[in-house]
Amino acid sequence: MDIKAARRVSQRPSRAGYGWNHAPTHGNIICKFWLAGNCSRNPCRFLHPQSNALISHGKTWNRSSSKDYCNSQRKQKASSVSLDDECHDSQRKRIRPNDAPTAANGGSGTQGQGKKICEYWITGNCVHGKKCHYLHSWYCGDGFTLVTQLEGHKKGVTGIALPSGSDKLYTGGRDGTVRLWNCHTGQCAAVVDIGAEVGSLISEGPWVFVGVPNSVKAWNIETNADLSLSGPVGQVYAMAMGDNMPLAGAQDGVIWAWKLNIETSLFEVAGCMKGHSLAVVSLVVGANNRLYSGSMDNTIRVWDLDTLQCIHTLNGHTNVVMSVLCWDQFLLSCSLDRMLKVWVATERGDLDVTYTHQEEDGMLALCGIHDAEAKPILFCSCNDKSVRLYELPSFIERGRIFARKEVRTVQVGSGGLFFTGDDTGRVSVWRFLVEPNAASSSLTST
């Protein structure tokens, strides 16, 4: 059922009985700042009701408290739920908000049922407390919890990595820094000023690769080698490792590959892959030495890493392909067109869409892991500042993570840990309550 706009009130209610009544009121609209207890205007052109009745269209709406007002708004919204929403709700029946958020997750007590976070709670201004109908928690769902939040980056987080053999978590941001976090204390151990916006960050063995405009910086945490890989033009938005080669997708649509020369301990250009007409923003390496690249030109290209040649072009999306992920014999892709597509190889040797999942908002990032029961869990970050956790292949929603701004990077660690980085610069550390089997995971993503 569509929500119909309310008719304009033709008669102006008397100003008597309303607070601060020396200024003309704006129809019969109640001041939203007054409802939140934050209005500082005197006089205010919106209503500050003090009586128990508000006359409108000849009917009386009793308003004994702000709770009644919120309940009426909630009922009105509930009556406008479409049949499509009800169908989606049947798929999401496993989600439950946390009934008792802990101090670690920033919760403040039992909250009403729902899957939306209270915007006033985020800013510390919610006056309803435990009676609020929206979540006062950074997540809802079962089986995982928030461990801590790492504050330091001044702009959005674009990459998270855990190099093998290190007790440091590496994060890169658009503020031009790479931060090293102590995994035992959660404290920032070091800040490296890159001098340019970090577009991406990955690790492989002892190597940490940082994508910046016109190059890739490579650090070896064991030998302290500090190298610069030249070739890319513009920002490096995506990186991956394939066939022992670091791969970088650049702003001009070209993907670069380097090989490490053992004798000189330097990376040398192995070749470049051209085909995309716009920036490459996602990369993942799958089975049979295949590289999959998502681009701002709305396409996915499949490359043979033995020849560095494009062998397929997939045209299923109508907007930027933000992330690609390999799951067994399947390829998953998500886009700003709000579609998540599952591709499967055909007898002809190409890939076709076998399933399409639609969200209400554009999608930004995919990541995956297997849980303790060997069930694949998909993380899907959306433009509504949330991350969905889906169980594959059913796409039953297992939970939801919230943030102040969009989450653009999700990374899985060891011991049941996973990490999210959002556009405010915050890195959140999460843990599955039952440790997932990360070692057997066949989900890889960028």
Short mmCIF file of C-alpha atoms in Angstrom, two decimals:
data_model
loop_
_atom_site.label_atom_id
_atom_site.label_comp_id
_atom_site.label_asym_id
_atom_site.label_seq_id
_atom_site.Cartn_x
_atom_site.Cartn_y
_atom_site.Cartn_z
CA MET A 1 0.00 0.00 0.00
CA ASP A 2 1.42 3.35 -0.98
CA ILE A 3 1.67 6.14 1.55
CA LYS A 4 -0.69 8.96 0.62
CA ALA A 5 0.26 12.52 1.34
CA ALA A 6 -1.84 14.19 4.03
CA ARG A 7 -4.27 16.89 2.89
CA ARG A 8 -3.36 20.46 3.65
CA VAL A 9 -5.16 21.81 6.70
CA SER A 10 -7.36 24.68 5.62
CA GLN A 11 -8.10 26.00 9.09
CA ARG A 12 -5.42 27.30 11.40
CA PRO A 13 -5.71 26.09 14.99
CA SER A 14 -5.84 28.63 17.74
CA ARG A 15 -2.47 29.63 19.14
CA ALA A 16 -3.87 29.59 22.64
CA GLY A 17 -2.79 26.53 24.51
CA TYR A 18 0.51 26.14 22.63
CA GLY A 19 3.92 27.10 23.89
CA TRP A 20 5.84 30.16 22.65
CA ASN A 21 2.73 31.49 20.94
CA HIS A 22 4.01 34.90 19.88
CA ALA A 23 5.21 33.63 16.50
CA PRO A 24 2.96 32.35 13.69
CA THR A 25 2.87 28.55 13.62
CA HIS A 26 3.51 26.57 10.46
CA GLY A 27 0.14 24.90 9.96
CA ASN A 28 -0.34 22.11 12.47
CA ILE A 29 3.15 20.65 12.08
CA ILE A 30 4.77 19.69 15.36
CA CYS A 31 8.37 20.79 15.79
CA LYS A 32 10.59 17.70 15.44
CA PHE A 33 13.31 19.34 17.51
CA TRP A 34 10.78 19.95 20.32
CA LEU A 35 9.84 16.25 20.17
CA ALA A 36 13.50 15.37 20.66
CA GLY A 37 13.84 17.93 23.43
CA ASN A 38 16.34 20.01 21.45
CA CYS A 39 14.46 23.03 20.07
CA SER A 40 16.25 26.26 20.98
CA ARG A 41 14.06 28.69 19.01
CA ASN A 42 11.91 31.15 20.90
CA PRO A 43 9.61 31.89 19.19
CA CYS A 44 9.38 28.80 16.96
CA ARG A 45 7.18 28.72 13.84
CA PHE A 46 6.24 25.06 14.46
CA LEU A 47 3.93 23.73 17.17
CA HIS A 48 5.07 23.05 20.75
CA PRO A 49 1.82 21.47 22.06
CA GLN A 50 1.13 21.81 25.77
CA SER A 51 -2.52 20.80 25.80
CA ASN A 52 -3.83 17.25 25.53
CA ALA A 53 -5.64 17.82 22.27
CA LEU A 54 -4.65 18.87 18.78
CA ILE A 55 -7.59 19.80 16.56
CA SER A 56 -7.28 18.78 12.89
CA HIS A 57 -10.00 18.15 10.30
CA GLY A 58 -12.62 18.25 13.02
CA LYS A 59 -11.06 15.26 14.83
CA THR A 60 -9.20 15.22 18.11
CA TRP A 61 -5.80 13.49 18.36
CA ASN A 62 -4.98 12.96 22.01
CA ARG A 63 -1.34 13.57 22.78
CA SER A 64 -0.61 12.69 26.39
CA SER A 65 3.10 12.03 25.78
CA SER A 66 5.75 11.83 23.09
CA LYS A 67 5.46 8.04 23.37
CA ASP A 68 1.87 8.16 22.07
CA TYR A 69 2.99 10.34 19.20
CA CYS A 70 5.76 7.89 18.26
CA ASN A 71 3.31 4.97 18.50
CA SER A 72 0.87 6.70 16.16
CA GLN A 73 3.65 7.33 13.65
CA ARG A 74 4.77 3.74 13.91
CA LYS A 75 1.22 2.42 13.34
CA GLN A 76 0.80 4.69 10.34
CA LYS A 77 4.06 3.39 8.87
CA ALA A 78 3.10 -0.21 9.60
CA SER A 79 -0.21 0.21 7.78
CA SER A 80 1.68 1.31 4.67
CA VAL A 81 3.86 -1.79 4.31
CA SER A 82 3.58 -3.26 0.85
CA LEU A 83 2.97 -6.90 -0.02
CA ASP A 84 6.53 -7.03 -1.34
CA ASP A 85 7.84 -5.97 2.08
CA GLU A 86 5.86 -8.74 3.75
CA CYS A 87 7.42 -11.28 1.42
CA HIS A 88 10.87 -9.98 2.27
CA ASP A 89 10.04 -10.16 5.98
CA SER A 90 9.33 -13.87 5.67
CA GLN A 91 12.88 -14.35 4.40
CA ARG A 92 14.33 -12.29 7.26
CA LYS A 93 12.50 -14.04 10.08
CA ARG A 94 15.73 -15.10 11.73
CA ILE A 95 16.77 -11.53 12.57
CA ARG A 96 16.24 -10.33 16.11
CA PRO A 97 17.59 -7.09 17.55
CA ASN A 98 19.77 -7.45 20.61
CA ASP A 99 17.51 -7.42 23.64
CA ALA A 100 20.32 -6.46 25.98
CA PRO A 101 23.09 -4.52 24.22
CA THR A 102 26.32 -4.46 26.16
CA ALA A 103 28.67 -1.62 26.91
CA ALA A 104 30.97 -2.94 24.21
CA ASN A 105 28.44 -2.38 21.46
CA GLY A 106 27.31 0.99 22.75
CA GLY A 107 23.85 -0.28 23.62
CA SER A 108 21.70 1.29 26.28
CA GLY A 109 19.09 -1.33 27.09
CA THR A 110 16.14 -3.18 25.60
CA GLN A 111 14.84 -1.66 22.40
CA GLY A 112 11.73 -2.05 20.28
CA GLN A 113 11.61 -4.53 17.43
CA GLY A 114 13.00 -3.32 14.14
CA LYS A 115 16.01 -3.21 11.86
CA LYS A 116 16.74 0.50 11.82
CA ILE A 117 19.12 2.30 14.11
CA CYS A 118 17.94 5.40 15.97
CA GLU A 119 19.52 8.43 14.29
CA TYR A 120 19.13 10.46 17.49
CA TRP A 121 20.94 7.75 19.50
CA ILE A 122 23.86 7.94 17.05
CA THR A 123 24.29 11.63 17.88
CA GLY A 124 23.58 11.10 21.60
CA ASN A 125 20.27 13.00 21.50
CA CYS A 126 17.54 10.35 21.81
CA VAL A 127 15.17 11.27 24.67
CA HIS A 128 13.12 8.06 24.59
CA GLY A 129 15.77 5.76 26.07
CA LYS A 130 14.59 2.19 26.48
CA LYS A 131 11.15 3.10 25.10
CA CYS A 132 12.54 4.08 21.68
CA HIS A 133 11.15 2.02 18.82
CA TYR A 134 14.49 2.01 16.99
CA LEU A 135 17.72 0.21 17.80
CA HIS A 136 20.18 1.65 20.28
CA SER A 137 22.90 -0.74 19.11
CA TRP A 138 25.42 -1.01 16.28
CA TYR A 139 24.04 -4.40 15.21
CA CYS A 140 21.14 -6.83 15.40
CA GLY A 141 21.11 -10.58 14.90
CA ASP A 142 22.54 -13.68 16.52
CA GLY A 143 25.95 -15.32 16.60
CA PHE A 144 28.31 -12.33 16.56
CA THR A 145 29.21 -9.33 18.70
CA LEU A 146 31.10 -6.05 18.57
CA VAL A 147 34.54 -6.28 20.20
CA THR A 148 35.81 -2.70 19.88
CA GLN A 149 35.93 0.35 17.64
CA LEU A 150 39.18 1.89 16.46
CA GLU A 151 39.18 5.65 16.03
CA GLY A 152 41.97 7.54 14.27
CA HIS A 153 41.42 7.98 10.55
CA LYS A 154 40.03 11.41 9.67
CA LYS A 155 38.40 10.21 6.43
CA GLY A 156 36.96 7.01 5.05
CA VAL A 157 38.69 3.63 5.44
CA THR A 158 39.60 2.08 2.07
CA GLY A 159 41.51 -1.03 3.09
CA ILE A 160 42.11 -3.43 6.01
CA ALA A 161 44.79 -6.13 6.16
CA LEU A 162 46.32 -8.59 8.63
CA PRO A 163 49.80 -9.59 7.35
CA SER A 164 50.82 -13.13 8.28
CA GLY A 165 53.21 -13.30 11.20
CA SER A 166 52.27 -9.83 12.44
CA ASP A 167 50.42 -8.79 15.57
CA LYS A 168 49.41 -5.54 13.88
CA LEU A 169 46.25 -4.68 11.97
CA TYR A 170 46.91 -2.39 8.99
CA THR A 171 44.27 0.10 7.83
CA GLY A 172 44.44 2.66 5.04
CA GLY A 173 42.26 5.73 4.59
CA ARG A 174 41.48 8.60 2.31
CA ASP A 175 43.18 10.86 4.86
CA GLY A 176 46.49 9.74 3.33
CA THR A 177 47.63 7.58 6.24
CA VAL A 178 48.16 3.92 7.02
CA ARG A 179 47.60 3.06 10.66
CA LEU A 180 49.02 0.08 12.54
CA TRP A 181 46.89 -1.19 15.43
CA ASN A 182 48.10 -3.45 18.22
CA CYS A 183 45.93 -6.56 18.05
CA HIS A 184 46.28 -7.18 21.80
CA THR A 185 45.50 -3.71 23.15
CA GLY A 186 43.53 -2.11 20.30
CA GLN A 187 45.81 0.93 20.49
CA CYS A 188 47.29 2.66 17.47
CA ALA A 189 50.96 1.62 17.39
CA ALA A 190 52.10 3.74 14.44
CA VAL A 191 50.87 6.14 11.77
CA VAL A 192 52.51 6.20 8.34
CA ASP A 193 51.92 9.38 6.37
CA ILE A 194 51.63 8.29 2.74
CA GLY A 195 51.27 11.82 1.44
CA ALA A 196 48.40 10.88 -0.88
CA GLU A 197 44.93 9.39 -0.59
CA VAL A 198 44.99 5.63 -0.08
CA GLY A 199 42.74 3.94 -2.63
CA SER A 200 43.20 0.33 -1.52
CA LEU A 201 45.27 -1.88 0.80
CA ILE A 202 45.92 -5.64 0.88
CA SER A 203 48.51 -8.05 2.28
CA GLU A 204 50.04 -11.31 1.10
CA GLY A 205 52.47 -13.16 3.34
CA PRO A 206 54.85 -10.58 4.81
CA TRP A 207 54.04 -8.04 2.07
CA VAL A 208 51.68 -5.09 2.49
CA PHE A 209 50.55 -3.36 -0.71
CA VAL A 210 49.11 0.17 -0.62
CA GLY A 211 47.39 1.60 -3.69
CA VAL A 212 47.91 5.34 -4.18
CA PRO A 213 47.67 7.64 -7.22
CA ASN A 214 50.02 6.49 -10.01
CA SER A 215 51.78 3.73 -8.03
CA VAL A 216 51.59 0.90 -5.52
CA LYS A 217 53.73 0.97 -2.39
CA ALA A 218 55.04 -2.39 -1.22
CA TRP A 219 56.37 -3.01 2.31
CA ASN A 220 57.92 -6.18 3.65
CA ILE A 221 57.36 -6.34 7.41
CA GLU A 222 60.11 -8.94 7.84
CA THR A 223 62.94 -7.32 5.85
CA ASN A 224 61.68 -3.71 6.13
CA ALA A 225 61.92 -3.40 2.33
CA ASP A 226 60.07 -0.33 1.04
CA LEU A 227 59.36 -0.44 -2.71
CA SER A 228 57.30 1.57 -5.17
CA LEU A 229 55.66 -0.22 -8.12
CA SER A 230 55.21 2.11 -11.08
CA GLY A 231 52.81 1.84 -13.99
CA PRO A 232 49.25 2.73 -12.92
CA VAL A 233 47.72 5.99 -14.09
CA GLY A 234 45.44 7.67 -11.56
CA GLN A 235 44.18 6.24 -8.31
CA VAL A 236 44.55 2.50 -7.61
CA TYR A 237 41.08 1.54 -6.40
CA ALA A 238 41.46 -2.25 -6.23
CA MET A 239 44.18 -4.84 -5.69
CA ALA A 240 44.46 -8.62 -5.52
CA MET A 241 47.06 -11.39 -5.55
CA GLY A 242 47.09 -13.99 -8.31
CA ASP A 243 49.72 -16.43 -9.54
CA ASN A 244 52.20 -14.85 -7.08
CA MET A 245 51.66 -11.49 -8.74
CA PRO A 246 50.28 -8.32 -7.15
CA LEU A 247 47.50 -6.99 -9.38
CA ALA A 248 46.25 -3.41 -9.36
CA GLY A 249 43.19 -1.87 -11.03
CA ALA A 250 43.66 1.81 -11.85
CA GLN A 251 41.54 4.84 -12.55
CA ASP A 252 42.20 4.70 -16.30
CA GLY A 253 40.71 1.18 -16.55
CA VAL A 254 44.02 -0.67 -16.89
CA ILE A 255 45.01 -3.59 -14.63
CA TRP A 256 48.72 -3.94 -13.87
CA ALA A 257 50.64 -7.07 -12.86
CA TRP A 258 54.14 -7.38 -11.34
CA LYS A 259 56.43 -10.31 -10.57
CA LEU A 260 59.05 -10.40 -7.83
CA ASN A 261 62.60 -10.84 -9.11
CA ILE A 262 64.22 -13.12 -6.54
CA GLU A 263 67.75 -12.05 -7.45
CA THR A 264 67.15 -8.32 -7.13
CA SER A 265 64.29 -8.52 -4.60
CA LEU A 266 62.44 -6.01 -6.76
CA PHE A 267 59.03 -6.20 -8.41
CA GLU A 268 59.11 -5.97 -12.21
CA VAL A 269 56.18 -5.29 -14.54
CA ALA A 270 54.80 -8.58 -15.90
CA GLY A 271 52.24 -6.89 -18.11
CA CYS A 272 49.03 -4.89 -18.14
CA MET A 273 45.48 -5.82 -19.03
CA LYS A 274 43.47 -3.32 -21.07
CA GLY A 275 39.78 -3.52 -21.87
CA HIS A 276 37.74 -1.49 -19.39
CA SER A 277 36.77 1.98 -20.57
CA LEU A 278 36.49 3.42 -17.04
CA ALA A 279 38.10 2.88 -13.64
CA VAL A 280 38.52 -0.62 -12.23
CA VAL A 281 37.09 -0.66 -8.68
CA SER A 282 37.06 -4.36 -7.76
CA LEU A 283 39.27 -7.41 -8.37
CA VAL A 284 39.17 -11.05 -7.28
CA VAL A 285 41.11 -14.14 -8.34
CA GLY A 286 39.19 -17.40 -8.68
CA ALA A 287 39.74 -20.97 -9.78
CA ASN A 288 41.66 -21.92 -12.92
CA ASN A 289 43.87 -18.84 -12.61
CA ARG A 290 41.04 -16.50 -13.58
CA LEU A 291 40.92 -12.83 -12.62
CA TYR A 292 37.55 -11.06 -12.39
CA SER A 293 37.40 -7.26 -12.55
CA GLY A 294 34.47 -4.92 -11.88
CA SER A 295 34.45 -1.44 -13.33
CA MET A 296 32.71 1.90 -13.46
CA ASP A 297 31.84 1.02 -17.07
CA ASN A 298 29.19 -1.36 -15.57
CA THR A 299 30.92 -4.51 -16.85
CA ILE A 300 32.81 -7.48 -15.40
CA ARG A 301 35.75 -8.81 -17.34
CA VAL A 302 37.28 -12.26 -16.99
CA TRP A 303 41.04 -12.52 -17.54
CA ASP A 304 43.37 -15.49 -18.01
CA LEU A 305 46.36 -14.82 -15.75
CA ASP A 306 48.54 -17.17 -17.79
CA THR A 307 48.21 -14.97 -20.87
CA LEU A 308 46.92 -11.73 -19.27
CA GLN A 309 44.19 -11.69 -21.92
CA CYS A 310 40.46 -10.96 -21.52
CA ILE A 311 38.39 -14.06 -22.31
CA HIS A 312 34.86 -12.90 -21.35
CA THR A 313 32.91 -9.68 -20.77
CA LEU A 314 29.81 -9.86 -18.54
CA ASN A 315 27.14 -7.20 -19.08
CA GLY A 316 24.50 -7.93 -16.44
CA HIS A 317 24.71 -4.71 -14.40
CA THR A 318 23.43 -1.21 -15.23
CA ASN A 319 25.67 0.72 -12.82
CA VAL A 320 29.14 0.54 -11.28
CA VAL A 321 30.21 -3.00 -10.33
CA MET A 322 31.46 -2.25 -6.84
CA SER A 323 32.57 -5.71 -5.68
CA VAL A 324 33.12 -9.25 -6.96
CA LEU A 325 33.49 -12.47 -4.97
CA CYS A 326 34.24 -16.12 -5.84
CA TRP A 327 32.28 -18.88 -4.08
CA ASP A 328 33.11 -22.41 -5.22
CA GLN A 329 32.08 -22.52 -8.90
CA PHE A 330 30.06 -19.31 -8.60
CA LEU A 331 30.92 -15.66 -9.11
CA LEU A 332 28.97 -13.08 -7.08
CA SER A 333 28.85 -9.41 -8.07
CA CYS A 334 27.15 -6.37 -6.57
CA SER A 335 26.49 -2.95 -8.01
CA LEU A 336 25.08 0.49 -7.35
CA ASP A 337 22.10 -0.70 -9.44
CA ARG A 338 20.92 -2.47 -6.21
CA MET A 339 21.42 -5.91 -7.78
CA LEU A 340 23.51 -8.78 -6.47
CA LYS A 341 24.02 -11.35 -9.22
CA VAL A 342 25.20 -14.96 -8.98
CA TRP A 343 27.01 -16.17 -12.10
CA VAL A 344 27.74 -19.78 -13.03
CA ALA A 345 29.86 -21.28 -15.80
CA THR A 346 27.95 -22.79 -18.72
CA GLU A 347 28.78 -25.65 -21.05
CA ARG A 348 29.74 -23.04 -23.64
CA GLY A 349 32.54 -21.90 -21.34
CA ASP A 350 31.13 -18.46 -20.49
CA LEU A 351 29.10 -17.31 -17.45
CA ASP A 352 25.37 -16.72 -17.09
CA VAL A 353 23.30 -15.25 -14.27
CA THR A 354 21.64 -18.04 -12.29
CA TYR A 355 20.18 -15.92 -9.47
CA THR A 356 19.54 -12.22 -8.77
CA HIS A 357 19.04 -10.69 -5.33
CA GLN A 358 17.76 -7.12 -5.06
CA GLU A 359 18.32 -4.67 -2.20
CA GLU A 360 16.56 -1.39 -1.50
CA ASP A 361 19.84 0.52 -1.86
CA GLY A 362 22.99 0.31 -3.93
CA MET A 363 25.60 -2.19 -2.78
CA LEU A 364 29.23 -1.34 -2.05
CA ALA A 365 31.20 -4.39 -0.91
CA LEU A 366 31.02 -8.18 -0.58
CA CYS A 367 32.98 -10.48 1.68
CA GLY A 368 32.48 -14.04 2.82
CA ILE A 369 33.34 -16.73 5.35
CA HIS A 370 32.09 -20.14 6.50
CA ASP A 371 30.64 -20.43 9.98
CA ALA A 372 31.22 -23.24 12.50
CA GLU A 373 28.55 -25.34 10.78
CA ALA A 374 30.32 -24.91 7.42
CA LYS A 375 27.54 -22.64 6.16
CA PRO A 376 28.71 -19.85 3.85
CA ILE A 377 28.00 -16.40 5.29
CA LEU A 378 27.95 -13.42 2.95
CA PHE A 379 28.63 -9.86 4.12
CA CYS A 380 26.90 -7.32 1.90
CA SER A 381 27.49 -3.61 2.54
CA CYS A 382 24.78 -1.24 1.30
CA ASN A 383 24.39 2.47 0.68
CA ASP A 384 22.00 2.79 3.65
CA LYS A 385 24.97 2.64 6.08
CA SER A 386 24.41 -1.01 6.96
CA VAL A 387 25.99 -4.40 6.31
CA ARG A 388 23.73 -7.43 5.85
CA LEU A 389 24.82 -10.94 6.84
CA TYR A 390 23.23 -13.55 4.59
CA GLU A 391 23.35 -17.31 4.77
CA LEU A 392 24.07 -18.84 1.37
CA PRO A 393 22.55 -20.14 -0.81
CA SER A 394 19.18 -19.33 0.79
CA PHE A 395 19.93 -15.60 1.34
CA ILE A 396 18.27 -15.82 4.76
CA GLU A 397 19.39 -12.73 6.68
CA ARG A 398 21.36 -13.68 9.80
CA GLY A 399 22.01 -10.18 11.08
CA ARG A 400 22.74 -6.57 10.30
CA ILE A 401 25.54 -4.15 11.17
CA PHE A 402 25.07 -0.38 11.30
CA ALA A 403 27.49 2.53 10.95
CA ARG A 404 27.46 6.33 10.98
CA LYS A 405 28.33 6.37 7.28
CA GLU A 406 28.70 3.84 4.47
CA VAL A 407 30.92 0.80 5.06
CA ARG A 408 33.22 0.43 2.06
CA THR A 409 35.54 -2.32 3.22
CA VAL A 410 34.94 -5.62 5.04
CA GLN A 411 37.80 -7.97 5.90
CA VAL A 412 37.81 -11.40 7.54
CA GLY A 413 40.53 -12.29 10.05
CA SER A 414 41.38 -15.41 12.05
CA GLY A 415 39.81 -16.75 15.23
CA GLY A 416 36.31 -15.67 14.26
CA LEU A 417 37.26 -11.99 13.86
CA PHE A 418 36.09 -9.73 11.06
CA PHE A 419 36.49 -6.01 10.46
CA THR A 420 34.48 -3.19 8.89
CA GLY A 421 35.69 0.26 7.88
CA ASP A 422 33.30 3.13 7.20
CA ASP A 423 33.40 6.58 5.64
CA THR A 424 33.85 8.35 8.98
CA GLY A 425 37.24 6.65 9.39
CA ARG A 426 36.07 4.24 12.08
CA VAL A 427 37.25 0.63 12.06
CA SER A 428 35.00 -1.81 13.93
CA VAL A 429 36.23 -5.17 15.19
CA TRP A 430 33.67 -7.99 15.36
CA ARG A 431 33.75 -11.60 16.51
CA PHE A 432 31.56 -14.60 15.85
CA LEU A 433 30.41 -16.06 19.15
CA VAL A 434 31.04 -19.52 17.76
CA GLU A 435 34.32 -19.47 15.89
CA PRO A 436 33.83 -19.94 12.13
CA ASN A 437 35.96 -22.32 10.13
CA ALA A 438 37.96 -19.69 8.24
CA ALA A 439 40.56 -22.18 7.05
CA SER A 440 38.03 -24.13 4.95
CA SER A 441 36.44 -21.05 3.47
CA SER A 442 36.22 -20.97 -0.31
CA LEU A 443 34.89 -17.43 -0.40
CA THR A 444 37.29 -14.80 -1.70
CA SER A 445 36.44 -11.22 -2.51
CA THR A 446 37.58 -7.66 -2.99
#
